[in-house]
CSV table of C-alpha atoms in Angstrom, one decimal:
chain,number,residue,atom,x,y,z
A,1,MET,CA,8.3,21.2,-31.1
A,2,LYS,CA,7.0,20.7,-27.6
A,3,LYS,CA,10.5,20.4,-26.3
A,4,ALA,CA,11.5,23.7,-28.0
A,5,LEU,CA,8.5,25.4,-26.6
A,6,LEU,CA,9.3,24.1,-23.1
A,7,ILE,CA,12.9,25.4,-23.4
A,8,LEU,CA,11.6,28.8,-24.6
A,9,PHE,CA,9.2,28.9,-21.6
A,10,ILE,CA,11.9,28.1,-19.1
A,11,PHE,CA,14.3,30.7,-20.7
A,12,THR,CA,11.6,33.4,-20.6
A,13,PHE,CA,10.6,32.5,-17.0
A,14,CYS,CA,14.2,32.6,-15.8
A,15,ASN,CA,14.8,35.8,-17.7
A,16,GLN,CA,11.8,37.4,-16.0
A,17,ILE,CA,13.2,36.4,-12.6
A,18,ILE,CA,16.6,37.9,-13.4
A,19,VAL,CA,14.9,41.2,-14.6
A,20,ALA,CA,12.8,41.2,-11.4
A,21,GLN,CA,15.9,40.8,-9.3
A,22,LYS,CA,17.6,43.6,-11.1
A,23,GLU,CA,14.7,45.8,-10.4
A,24,THR,CA,15.2,45.5,-6.7
A,25,THR,CA,17.9,47.8,-5.5
A,26,VAL,CA,20.1,46.7,-2.6
A,27,LEU,CA,20.8,49.4,0.0
A,28,SER,CA,23.4,48.5,2.6
A,29,ILE,CA,23.6,50.4,5.9
A,30,LYS,CA,26.6,50.2,8.2
A,31,ASN,CA,26.5,50.9,11.9
A,32,THR,CA,30.0,52.5,11.9
A,33,ALA,CA,31.4,53.6,15.2
A,34,ASN,CA,33.4,56.6,13.9
A,35,ALA,CA,30.7,58.0,11.7
A,36,PRO,CA,29.9,61.7,12.2
A,37,THR,CA,26.9,63.3,13.8
A,38,ILE,CA,24.4,65.0,11.6
A,39,ASN,CA,24.5,68.5,12.9
A,40,LYS,CA,21.0,69.8,13.6
A,41,ASN,CA,22.0,73.1,11.9
A,42,ILE,CA,21.8,71.4,8.5
A,43,TYR,CA,18.1,71.9,8.9
A,44,GLY,CA,18.3,75.7,9.2
A,45,HIS,CA,16.2,78.4,7.5
A,46,PHE,CA,16.5,81.8,6.0
A,47,ALA,CA,14.5,85.0,6.5
A,48,GLU,CA,15.5,87.9,4.3
A,49,HIS,CA,13.9,91.3,4.0
A,50,LEU,CA,12.5,90.3,0.6
A,51,GLY,CA,8.9,90.5,-0.6
A,52,ARG,CA,6.5,89.3,2.0
A,53,SER,CA,9.0,87.3,4.0
A,54,ILE,CA,9.2,89.7,7.0
A,55,TYR,CA,6.5,92.3,6.5
A,56,GLY,CA,3.2,90.5,5.7
A,57,GLY,CA,4.9,87.2,6.5
A,58,PHE,CA,6.5,86.8,9.9
A,59,PHE,CA,5.6,90.3,11.1
A,60,VAL,CA,2.2,91.8,11.1
A,61,GLY,CA,2.7,94.3,13.9
A,62,ASP,CA,1.3,94.2,17.4
A,63,THR,CA,-1.9,96.0,16.4
A,64,SER,CA,-2.9,93.4,13.9
A,65,LYS,CA,-6.1,91.3,14.3
A,66,ILE,CA,-4.1,88.3,13.4
A,67,PRO,CA,-3.0,86.6,16.7
A,68,ASN,CA,0.6,87.6,17.3
A,69,THR,CA,3.3,87.8,19.9
A,70,ALA,CA,5.1,91.2,19.8
A,71,GLY,CA,3.9,91.5,16.1
A,72,VAL,CA,5.1,88.1,15.0
A,73,ARG,CA,2.3,85.7,13.9
A,74,ASN,CA,1.5,83.0,16.4
A,75,ASP,CA,0.6,80.4,13.8
A,76,ILE,CA,4.0,80.8,12.2
A,77,ILE,CA,5.7,80.5,15.6
A,78,ASP,CA,3.8,77.3,16.3
A,79,ALA,CA,4.5,75.8,12.9
A,80,LEU,CA,8.3,76.5,13.1
A,81,LYS,CA,8.4,75.1,16.6
A,82,LYS,CA,6.9,71.8,15.3
A,83,LEU,CA,9.5,71.9,12.6
A,84,LYS,CA,12.2,72.0,15.3
A,85,ILE,CA,13.9,74.9,13.4
A,86,PRO,CA,17.5,74.9,14.7
A,87,ASN,CA,18.7,78.2,13.3
A,88,LEU,CA,17.4,81.2,11.4
A,89,ARG,CA,19.5,83.5,9.1
A,90,TRP,CA,18.7,87.2,8.9
A,91,PRO,CA,18.5,90.0,7.5
A,92,GLY,CA,19.8,88.7,4.2
A,93,GLY,CA,20.9,87.8,1.5
A,94,CYS,CA,21.7,90.8,-0.6
A,95,PHE,CA,19.7,92.9,1.7
A,96,ALA,CA,22.3,92.4,4.5
A,97,ASP,CA,24.9,94.4,2.7
A,98,THR,CA,22.7,97.5,2.6
A,99,TYR,CA,21.3,97.1,6.1
A,100,HIS,CA,22.4,99.3,9.0
A,101,TRP,CA,21.3,97.7,12.2
A,102,LYS,CA,21.1,100.8,14.3
A,103,ASP,CA,18.3,102.0,12.1
A,104,GLY,CA,16.2,99.1,13.5
A,105,ILE,CA,16.5,99.7,17.2
A,106,GLY,CA,14.9,102.2,19.6
A,107,PRO,CA,11.3,103.6,19.5
A,108,LYS,CA,9.7,102.5,16.2
A,109,GLU,CA,8.3,105.9,15.5
A,110,ASN,CA,11.8,107.4,15.4
A,111,ARG,CA,13.3,104.9,13.1
A,112,PRO,CA,14.3,106.0,9.6
A,113,THR,CA,12.9,104.2,6.5
A,114,ILE,CA,15.0,102.2,4.1
A,115,VAL,CA,14.4,101.5,0.4
A,116,ASN,CA,14.9,97.9,-0.5
A,117,GLN,CA,17.0,98.4,-3.6
A,118,TRP,CA,17.5,94.7,-4.3
A,119,TRP,CA,13.9,93.4,-4.0
A,120,GLY,CA,11.2,95.5,-5.5
A,121,GLY,CA,12.3,99.0,-4.6
A,122,THR,CA,9.8,99.1,-1.7
A,123,THR,CA,10.1,101.4,1.3
A,124,GLU,CA,10.4,99.7,4.7
A,125,ASP,CA,9.9,101.4,8.0
A,126,ASN,CA,12.5,99.3,10.0
A,127,SER,CA,9.8,98.3,12.5
A,128,PHE,CA,11.3,94.8,12.5
A,129,GLY,CA,14.8,95.0,13.8
A,130,THR,CA,17.4,93.4,16.0
A,131,HIS,CA,15.3,93.0,19.1
A,132,ASP,CA,12.3,91.6,17.1
A,133,PHE,CA,14.5,89.1,15.3
A,134,LEU,CA,16.5,87.9,18.3
A,135,ASN,CA,13.4,87.7,20.5
A,136,LEU,CA,11.7,85.6,17.8
A,137,CYS,CA,14.6,83.2,17.8
A,138,GLU,CA,14.2,82.9,21.6
A,139,LEU,CA,10.6,82.0,21.1
A,140,LEU,CA,11.5,79.4,18.5
A,141,GLY,CA,14.4,78.0,20.5
A,142,ALA,CA,16.5,78.6,17.4
A,143,GLU,CA,20.1,79.9,17.1
A,144,PRO,CA,20.1,83.3,15.4
A,145,TYR,CA,22.5,83.6,12.4
A,146,LEU,CA,23.2,87.3,11.9
A,147,SER,CA,24.5,88.3,8.5
A,148,GLY,CA,26.8,91.4,8.8
A,149,ASN,CA,27.1,94.3,6.4
A,150,VAL,CA,30.5,94.3,4.7
A,151,GLY,CA,29.4,95.7,1.3
A,152,SER,CA,28.2,99.2,2.5
A,153,GLY,CA,29.0,99.0,6.3
A,154,THR,CA,32.1,99.5,8.4
A,155,VAL,CA,34.2,97.4,10.7
A,156,GLN,CA,33.1,99.6,13.6
A,157,GLU,CA,29.4,99.0,12.8
A,158,LEU,CA,29.7,95.3,12.8
A,159,SER,CA,31.9,95.3,15.9
A,160,ASP,CA,29.3,97.4,17.7
A,161,TRP,CA,26.5,95.0,16.7
A,162,VAL,CA,28.4,92.1,18.3
A,163,GLN,CA,28.8,94.2,21.5
A,164,TYR,CA,25.2,95.3,21.4
A,165,ALA,CA,23.9,91.7,21.1
A,166,ASN,CA,26.4,89.9,23.2
A,167,PHE,CA,28.2,92.0,25.9
A,168,GLY,CA,26.9,91.5,29.4
A,169,GLY,CA,29.1,94.1,31.1
A,170,LYS,CA,29.0,97.9,30.9
A,171,SER,CA,29.8,99.5,27.6
A,172,PRO,CA,28.3,102.0,25.2
A,173,MET,CA,26.5,99.3,23.2
A,174,SER,CA,25.3,97.2,26.2
A,175,ASP,CA,24.0,100.5,27.8
A,176,LEU,CA,22.2,101.2,24.6
A,177,ARG,CA,20.6,97.8,24.5
A,178,LYS,CA,19.4,98.2,28.1
A,179,LYS,CA,18.0,101.6,27.3
A,180,ASN,CA,16.0,99.9,24.5
A,181,GLY,CA,14.5,97.4,26.9
A,182,ARG,CA,16.8,94.4,26.9
A,183,THR,CA,19.0,93.8,30.0
A,184,ALA,CA,20.5,90.4,29.3
A,185,PRO,CA,22.5,89.9,26.2
A,186,TRP,CA,21.3,87.4,23.6
A,187,LYS,CA,24.8,85.8,23.1
A,188,VAL,CA,24.5,85.4,19.4
A,189,LYS,CA,27.1,82.8,18.3
A,190,ILE,CA,26.7,82.6,14.5
A,191,TRP,CA,27.8,85.6,12.4
A,192,GLY,CA,28.2,85.9,8.6
A,193,ILE,CA,30.8,88.4,7.5
A,194,GLY,CA,29.1,89.7,4.3
A,195,ASN,CA,27.0,87.9,1.8
A,196,GLU,CA,27.8,86.9,-1.8
A,197,ALA,CA,30.8,89.2,-1.8
A,198,TRP,CA,31.5,88.1,-5.4
A,199,GLY,CA,28.1,89.7,-6.5
A,200,CYS,CA,25.5,91.8,-4.7
A,201,GLY,CA,27.8,92.0,-1.6
A,202,GLY,CA,30.3,94.2,-3.4
A,203,ASN,CA,31.5,92.5,-6.7
A,204,MET,CA,34.8,91.7,-4.9
A,205,LYS,CA,37.6,89.5,-6.1
A,206,PRO,CA,38.4,86.6,-3.8
A,207,ASP,CA,41.8,88.0,-2.8
A,208,TYR,CA,40.3,91.3,-1.9
A,209,TYR,CA,37.4,89.7,0.1
A,210,ALA,CA,39.8,87.5,2.0
A,211,GLY,CA,41.6,90.6,3.2
A,212,GLU,CA,38.3,92.3,4.1
A,213,TYR,CA,37.2,89.2,6.0
A,214,ARG,CA,40.4,89.1,8.1
A,215,LYS,CA,40.0,92.8,8.9
A,216,TYR,CA,36.3,92.5,10.0
A,217,ALA,CA,36.9,89.2,11.9
A,218,THR,CA,39.8,90.7,13.9
A,219,PHE,CA,37.5,93.3,15.5
A,220,MET,CA,34.6,90.9,16.3
A,221,SER,CA,35.6,90.1,19.9
A,222,ASP,CA,33.3,88.1,22.2
A,223,TRP,CA,33.7,86.8,25.8
A,224,GLU,CA,30.2,85.6,26.3
A,225,ASN,CA,30.0,82.4,24.2
A,226,THR,CA,31.9,79.3,25.1
A,227,GLY,CA,34.4,78.7,22.3
A,228,GLY,CA,33.8,82.2,20.9
A,229,LEU,CA,31.9,83.2,17.8
A,230,MET,CA,31.3,81.1,14.7
A,231,ARG,CA,32.4,83.5,12.0
A,232,ILE,CA,31.3,82.5,8.5
A,233,ALA,CA,32.9,83.7,5.3
A,234,SER,CA,30.9,84.7,2.2
A,235,GLY,CA,31.6,81.7,0.1
A,236,ALA,CA,31.4,80.5,-3.5
A,237,SER,CA,28.6,80.5,-6.0
A,238,ASP,CA,28.1,77.0,-7.3
A,239,ALA,CA,31.3,75.6,-8.8
A,240,ASP,CA,33.6,78.6,-8.2
A,241,TYR,CA,36.3,76.4,-6.7
A,242,ASN,CA,38.9,79.2,-7.0
A,243,TRP,CA,36.9,81.3,-4.5
A,244,THR,CA,37.0,78.5,-1.9
A,245,GLU,CA,40.7,77.8,-2.6
A,246,THR,CA,41.6,81.5,-2.2
A,247,LEU,CA,39.7,81.8,1.1
A,248,MET,CA,41.2,78.7,2.6
A,249,LYS,CA,44.7,79.6,1.6
A,250,ASN,CA,44.6,83.2,2.8
A,251,ILE,CA,42.4,83.1,6.0
A,252,PRO,CA,43.9,81.5,9.1
A,253,GLY,CA,41.8,78.6,10.4
A,254,SER,CA,41.6,80.2,13.8
A,255,MET,CA,39.6,83.1,12.3
A,256,LEU,CA,37.3,80.9,10.2
A,257,GLY,CA,34.3,78.9,11.6
A,258,GLY,CA,32.7,78.2,8.3
A,259,VAL,CA,32.9,78.9,4.6
A,260,ALA,CA,29.5,79.4,2.8
A,261,MET,CA,28.4,78.1,-0.6
A,262,HIS,CA,25.2,78.9,-2.5
A,263,HIS,CA,23.5,76.7,-5.0
A,264,TYR,CA,20.0,77.0,-6.4
A,265,SER,CA,18.2,74.4,-8.6
A,266,VAL,CA,17.4,76.7,-11.6
A,267,ILE,CA,16.4,75.5,-15.0
A,268,GLU,CA,17.8,78.7,-16.7
A,269,TRP,CA,18.5,82.0,-15.0
A,270,ASN,CA,16.7,83.9,-17.8
A,271,LYS,CA,13.9,81.4,-18.2
A,272,LYS,CA,13.2,79.7,-14.9
A,273,GLY,CA,9.8,78.2,-15.7
A,274,ASP,CA,6.6,78.2,-13.9
A,275,ALA,CA,6.4,76.9,-10.3
A,276,VAL,CA,3.3,74.8,-11.0
A,277,ASP,CA,2.7,74.5,-14.8
A,278,PHE,CA,6.0,72.7,-15.7
A,279,THR,CA,6.8,69.9,-18.1
A,280,GLU,CA,8.6,66.7,-17.3
A,281,GLY,CA,11.7,68.1,-19.1
A,282,GLN,CA,11.7,71.1,-16.8
A,283,TYR,CA,11.2,68.7,-13.8
A,284,PHE,CA,14.2,66.5,-15.0
A,285,THR,CA,16.4,69.6,-15.3
A,286,THR,CA,15.5,70.8,-11.9
A,287,MET,CA,16.3,67.4,-10.4
A,288,LYS,CA,19.6,67.4,-12.3
A,289,GLU,CA,20.6,70.7,-10.7
A,290,ALA,CA,19.5,69.6,-7.3
A,291,LEU,CA,21.6,66.4,-7.4
A,292,LYS,CA,24.6,68.5,-8.5
A,293,MET,CA,24.8,69.5,-4.9
A,294,ASP,CA,26.7,66.2,-4.2
A,295,GLU,CA,29.4,67.0,-6.7
A,296,LEU,CA,29.7,70.6,-5.4
A,297,ILE,CA,30.1,69.6,-1.8
A,298,THR,CA,32.6,66.9,-2.7
A,299,LYS,CA,34.8,69.2,-4.7
A,300,HIS,CA,34.6,72.2,-2.3
A,301,GLY,CA,35.2,69.8,0.5
A,302,ALA,CA,38.3,68.4,-1.1
A,303,ILE,CA,39.8,71.9,-1.4
A,304,MET,CA,39.0,72.6,2.3
A,305,ASP,CA,40.6,69.2,3.3
A,306,LYS,CA,43.9,70.4,1.8
A,307,TYR,CA,44.1,73.3,4.3
A,308,ASP,CA,41.9,71.8,7.1
A,309,PRO,CA,42.5,68.1,7.2
A,310,GLU,CA,40.9,67.8,10.6
A,311,GLN,CA,37.7,69.3,9.2
A,312,LYS,CA,37.3,71.9,11.9
A,313,ILE,CA,35.9,74.4,9.5
A,314,ALA,CA,32.3,73.8,8.4
A,315,LEU,CA,31.0,74.0,4.8
A,316,VAL,CA,27.9,76.1,5.3
A,317,VAL,CA,25.3,75.9,2.4
A,318,ASP,CA,23.4,78.9,3.7
A,319,GLU,CA,21.3,79.3,0.5
A,320,TRP,CA,19.7,76.4,-1.4
A,321,GLY,CA,16.4,75.4,-3.0
A,322,GLY,CA,14.3,75.6,-6.1
A,323,TRP,CA,14.0,78.9,-8.0
A,324,TYR,CA,11.2,79.5,-10.5
A,325,ASP,CA,9.4,82.4,-12.1
A,326,VAL,CA,7.2,84.3,-9.7
A,327,GLU,CA,3.5,83.6,-9.5
A,328,LYS,CA,1.5,85.4,-12.2
A,329,GLY,CA,0.3,88.8,-11.1
A,330,SER,CA,2.8,89.1,-8.2
A,331,ASN,CA,5.6,91.6,-7.9
A,332,PRO,CA,8.6,90.2,-9.8
A,333,GLY,CA,10.9,91.5,-7.0
A,334,PHE,CA,9.1,89.5,-4.3
A,335,LEU,CA,10.1,86.0,-5.5
A,336,TYR,CA,6.8,84.5,-4.4
A,337,GLN,CA,6.3,81.0,-5.9
A,338,GLN,CA,4.1,78.0,-5.2
A,339,ASN,CA,5.5,74.7,-3.9
A,340,THR,CA,4.7,71.4,-5.4
A,341,MET,CA,5.7,67.7,-5.2
A,342,ARG,CA,8.7,68.7,-7.3
A,343,ASP,CA,9.9,70.8,-4.4
A,344,ALA,CA,9.2,68.0,-1.9
A,345,VAL,CA,11.5,65.5,-3.7
A,346,LEU,CA,14.1,68.3,-4.3
A,347,ALA,CA,14.2,68.9,-0.6
A,348,GLY,CA,14.4,65.3,0.4
A,349,ALA,CA,17.1,64.5,-2.1
A,350,THR,CA,19.2,67.6,-1.0
A,351,LEU,CA,18.8,66.8,2.7
A,352,ASN,CA,20.0,63.2,2.0
A,353,ILE,CA,23.1,64.7,0.4
A,354,PHE,CA,23.7,67.0,3.3
A,355,ASN,CA,23.3,64.1,5.8
A,356,ASN,CA,25.7,61.9,3.9
A,357,HIS,CA,28.3,64.7,3.9
A,358,ALA,CA,27.9,65.4,7.7
A,359,ASP,CA,31.6,65.3,8.2
A,360,ARG,CA,32.0,68.6,6.4
A,361,VAL,CA,28.5,70.1,6.0
A,362,ARG,CA,27.4,71.2,9.4
A,363,MET,CA,25.0,74.0,8.6
A,364,ALA,CA,22.6,74.8,5.8
A,365,ASN,CA,19.7,77.2,5.2
A,366,LEU,CA,16.8,76.6,3.0
A,367,ALA,CA,15.8,79.7,0.9
A,368,GLN,CA,13.5,80.8,2.3
A,369,CYS,CA,11.2,80.4,5.3
A,370,VAL,CA,8.0,82.3,4.5
A,371,ASN,CA,6.5,83.5,1.2
A,372,VAL,CA,9.8,83.6,-0.8
A,373,LEU,CA,11.3,80.9,-3.1
A,374,GLN,CA,11.1,77.4,-1.7
A,375,ALA,CA,9.1,78.4,1.3
A,376,VAL,CA,7.9,76.1,4.0
A,377,ILE,CA,5.1,78.5,4.9
A,378,LEU,CA,2.8,80.7,2.7
A,379,THR,CA,0.5,83.3,3.9
A,380,ASP,CA,-2.4,85.3,2.5
A,381,LYS,CA,-3.6,87.9,5.0
A,382,ALA,CA,-4.9,85.8,7.9
A,383,LYS,CA,-4.6,82.5,6.1
A,384,MET,CA,-1.5,80.3,6.4
A,385,ILE,CA,-0.6,77.0,4.7
A,386,LEU,CA,2.2,74.5,5.1
A,387,THR,CA,3.9,73.5,1.9
A,388,PRO,CA,5.1,70.0,0.8
A,389,THR,CA,8.6,71.2,1.6
A,390,TYR,CA,7.5,71.9,5.2
A,391,HIS,CA,6.3,68.3,5.5
A,392,VAL,CA,9.6,66.9,4.2
A,393,MET,CA,11.6,69.1,6.7
A,394,GLN,CA,9.4,67.9,9.5
A,395,MET,CA,9.7,64.3,8.5
A,396,TYR,CA,13.5,64.6,8.3
A,397,SER,CA,13.8,66.4,11.7
A,398,VAL,CA,14.4,63.0,13.3
A,399,HIS,CA,18.0,63.2,11.8
A,400,GLN,CA,18.9,66.3,13.8
A,401,ASP,CA,21.9,65.5,16.0
A,402,ALA,CA,21.6,61.8,15.3
A,403,LYS,CA,24.6,59.6,14.4
A,404,LEU,CA,25.0,59.1,10.6
A,405,LEU,CA,24.7,55.5,9.4
A,406,PRO,CA,26.8,55.4,6.2
A,407,ILE,CA,24.9,53.8,3.2
A,408,THR,CA,25.8,52.2,-0.1
A,409,ILE,CA,23.3,52.2,-2.9
A,410,ASN,CA,23.6,51.5,-6.6
A,411,SER,CA,20.5,53.3,-7.8
A,412,PRO,CA,18.4,52.5,-10.8
A,413,LEU,CA,18.2,55.2,-13.4
A,414,TYR,CA,15.5,57.8,-14.1
A,415,THR,CA,15.7,58.3,-17.9
A,416,TYR,CA,14.3,61.2,-19.8
A,417,ASN,CA,15.0,62.1,-23.4
A,418,GLY,CA,18.3,60.1,-23.5
A,419,GLU,CA,19.6,61.5,-20.3
A,420,THR,CA,19.8,59.6,-17.0
A,421,LEU,CA,19.8,60.5,-13.3
A,422,PRO,CA,20.0,58.2,-10.2
A,423,ALA,CA,16.3,57.7,-9.3
A,424,LEU,CA,16.9,56.8,-5.7
A,425,SER,CA,18.6,58.6,-2.8
A,426,ALA,CA,18.8,57.8,0.8
A,427,SER,CA,20.3,58.6,4.2
A,428,ALA,CA,20.1,57.0,7.6
A,429,SER,CA,20.9,57.8,11.2
A,430,LYS,CA,20.6,56.4,14.7
A,431,ASP,CA,19.4,58.8,17.5
A,432,LYS,CA,20.3,58.9,21.2
A,433,ASN,CA,17.3,56.6,22.0
A,434,GLY,CA,18.6,53.9,19.6
A,435,LEU,CA,15.9,54.5,17.0
A,436,VAL,CA,17.1,54.1,13.4
A,437,HIS,CA,15.7,56.4,10.7
A,438,ILE,CA,16.0,55.8,7.0
A,439,SER,CA,14.9,58.5,4.5
A,440,LEU,CA,14.2,57.5,0.9
A,441,VAL,CA,13.5,59.6,-2.1
A,442,ASN,CA,12.4,58.4,-5.6
A,443,ILE,CA,12.7,61.2,-8.2
A,444,ASP,CA,11.4,59.1,-11.1
A,445,SER,CA,8.3,60.7,-12.4
A,446,LYS,CA,6.6,57.5,-13.5
A,447,LYS,CA,8.2,54.4,-12.1
A,448,GLU,CA,8.1,52.9,-8.6
A,449,ASN,CA,11.3,51.4,-7.4
A,450,LYS,CA,12.0,48.5,-4.9
A,451,ILE,CA,14.7,48.6,-2.3
A,452,GLU,CA,16.0,45.8,-0.2
A,453,ILE,CA,17.8,46.5,3.1
A,454,ASP,CA,19.5,43.9,5.3
A,455,ILE,CA,18.4,45.1,8.8
A,456,LYS,CA,19.9,42.3,10.9
A,457,GLU,CA,23.2,44.2,11.6
A,458,LEU,CA,21.1,47.2,12.7
A,459,GLY,CA,19.1,45.2,15.2
A,460,ILE,CA,15.8,46.3,13.8
A,461,LYS,CA,12.8,44.2,14.4
A,462,ASN,CA,9.8,46.6,14.1
A,463,VAL,CA,9.4,49.2,11.3
A,464,SER,CA,6.9,52.0,10.8
A,465,GLY,CA,6.9,54.8,8.3
A,466,ASN,CA,5.5,57.9,6.7
A,467,LEU,CA,5.0,58.8,3.1
A,468,LEU,CA,4.7,62.1,1.2
A,469,ALA,CA,3.2,61.5,-2.2
A,470,SER,CA,0.5,62.8,-4.5
A,471,PRO,CA,-1.1,61.8,-7.8
A,472,LYS,CA,0.6,64.6,-9.9
A,473,LEU,CA,4.0,66.2,-9.8
A,474,GLN,CA,2.3,69.5,-10.1
A,475,ASP,CA,0.1,69.1,-7.1
A,476,PHE,CA,0.4,71.7,-4.3
A,477,ASN,CA,-1.3,72.9,-1.2
A,478,SER,CA,-3.5,75.9,-1.8
A,479,PHE,CA,-5.4,78.3,0.5
A,480,ASP,CA,-8.6,76.6,-0.7
A,481,ASN,CA,-7.2,73.1,-0.2
A,482,PRO,CA,-4.4,73.5,2.4
A,483,THR,CA,-4.0,69.8,3.2
A,484,LYS,CA,-4.0,68.2,-0.3
A,485,ILE,CA,-0.5,67.0,0.3
A,486,GLN,CA,0.5,65.8,3.8
A,487,PRO,CA,2.3,62.8,5.2
A,488,THR,CA,0.4,59.6,5.6
A,489,ALA,CA,1.2,56.2,7.2
A,490,PHE,CA,3.4,54.1,4.8
A,491,LYS,CA,2.6,50.4,4.5
A,492,GLY,CA,4.5,49.6,1.3
A,493,PHE,CA,7.1,47.4,2.9
A,494,GLU,CA,7.5,43.9,4.4
A,495,ILE,CA,10.2,42.1,6.4
A,496,LYS,CA,11.4,38.8,5.1
A,497,LYS,CA,14.2,36.8,6.7
A,498,GLY,CA,15.9,39.8,8.2
A,499,LYS,CA,15.5,41.9,5.0
A,500,LEU,CA,13.3,44.9,4.6
A,501,VAL,CA,11.7,45.2,1.2
A,502,ILE,CA,10.3,48.6,0.3
A,503,THR,CA,8.3,49.7,-2.7
A,504,VAL,CA,8.9,53.4,-3.3
A,505,PRO,CA,6.2,55.2,-5.3
A,506,PRO,CA,7.1,57.6,-8.1
A,507,PHE,CA,8.2,61.1,-7.0
A,508,SER,CA,7.8,60.4,-3.3
A,509,VAL,CA,9.5,60.9,0.0
A,510,ILE,CA,9.5,58.2,2.7
A,511,MET,CA,10.8,58.2,6.3
A,512,LEU,CA,11.1,54.8,8.0
A,513,GLU,CA,11.7,54.3,11.7
A,514,GLY,CA,13.1,51.0,13.0
A,515,LYS,CA,13.5,49.8,16.6
């Protein structure tokens, strides 16, 4: 009997060791010489004339008591500088294909109004226009990304805008720019030719839009930027692979700098769910939609590879993020929503996907920057808060223009109601100073996960880290408690015999630095 009990004890003990071993995920990182660089523009942002994004967000006017520079809030400028914002997309979105840029230049008192037919039916006075936006980008040190009007505009209108913004010599448009107070051109390099042409940009068929793109692109000449303009085609919604195939087949590569793709993490379009008061089932579905980004990039990228094997054309994910029901009592056309730990892990997991596809994805734009959808900044009159998504974007800014370190990971599973998702995601890079950064996300709502990394090959001896976490998935930063969620020093790791062992808390984001 004692012998039988001893055998049972040994079996149980060994089984526990095996289970414990299985619970530690091995993450391998390769220092590969030919790996791509993570383009800083992956960390771009989006500012559409939508709700309180521009008016009441970025722009309060130069007579406001809120401290500002030429009408743009100083606190927002400072926050975005700390974020190292690489580019900013404007004026839309759907709004772009109803926007006529000449209405937003010249003396503000002479500018006509415009009804925002897409977002709330509000009347705008055009007081924030081309000069305001491009000067803001200069203040931020960010590349402007101008989205041109194809849906209701003309080839001449877009051609004139390029000349107005970029031409340094004498011409009707450069003379007009100088008359309006700006002598030197801004030399805007990144231009979108329409937005969501399959929908709000004109409900076009892909063949028709390809022809329109070729026509518009032909007349967008530029002699100011080295290498010319980066012209970006209005790309697919989600898994519309035929759209990408049609564009790549019908537009010469010499005319195409990038092809856009939009994907939002939405539970159901007709029933998006509350931004704060959500269930685990809704959280799981949101994460499922977020992780779908990897499949979308892989399949769109494979189509692009057929026509562009040297990968000269960028896949530009210029709208992404979580989309929920608007906050109770707010204008439904303003798309104002709170930002919780759900959004933090969504952002971290998505950015890991972008980093790991750095060979093809060379630009992306979180939707949106201020007061709209998955915003990094929220304002209420003079008050301003930084959201959990802001903190993730700031933590990940170390990856900008760093060399990708390819990873291999066999993630444990996050299980809910019989469905499973990979619980862990990661990306890694090495910057110009030789610092290695490893970003880790655990989407599991209840369970911590352990990761083991062999760091001998990377030459890492010392490790430090930051953690973004909170007790509840539904936690958020409010105007009453603006610092409830913010990064803290991370100590949940140890180095043993050249291996880094990390305990990743549930629904958390970690950034490790090794040197």
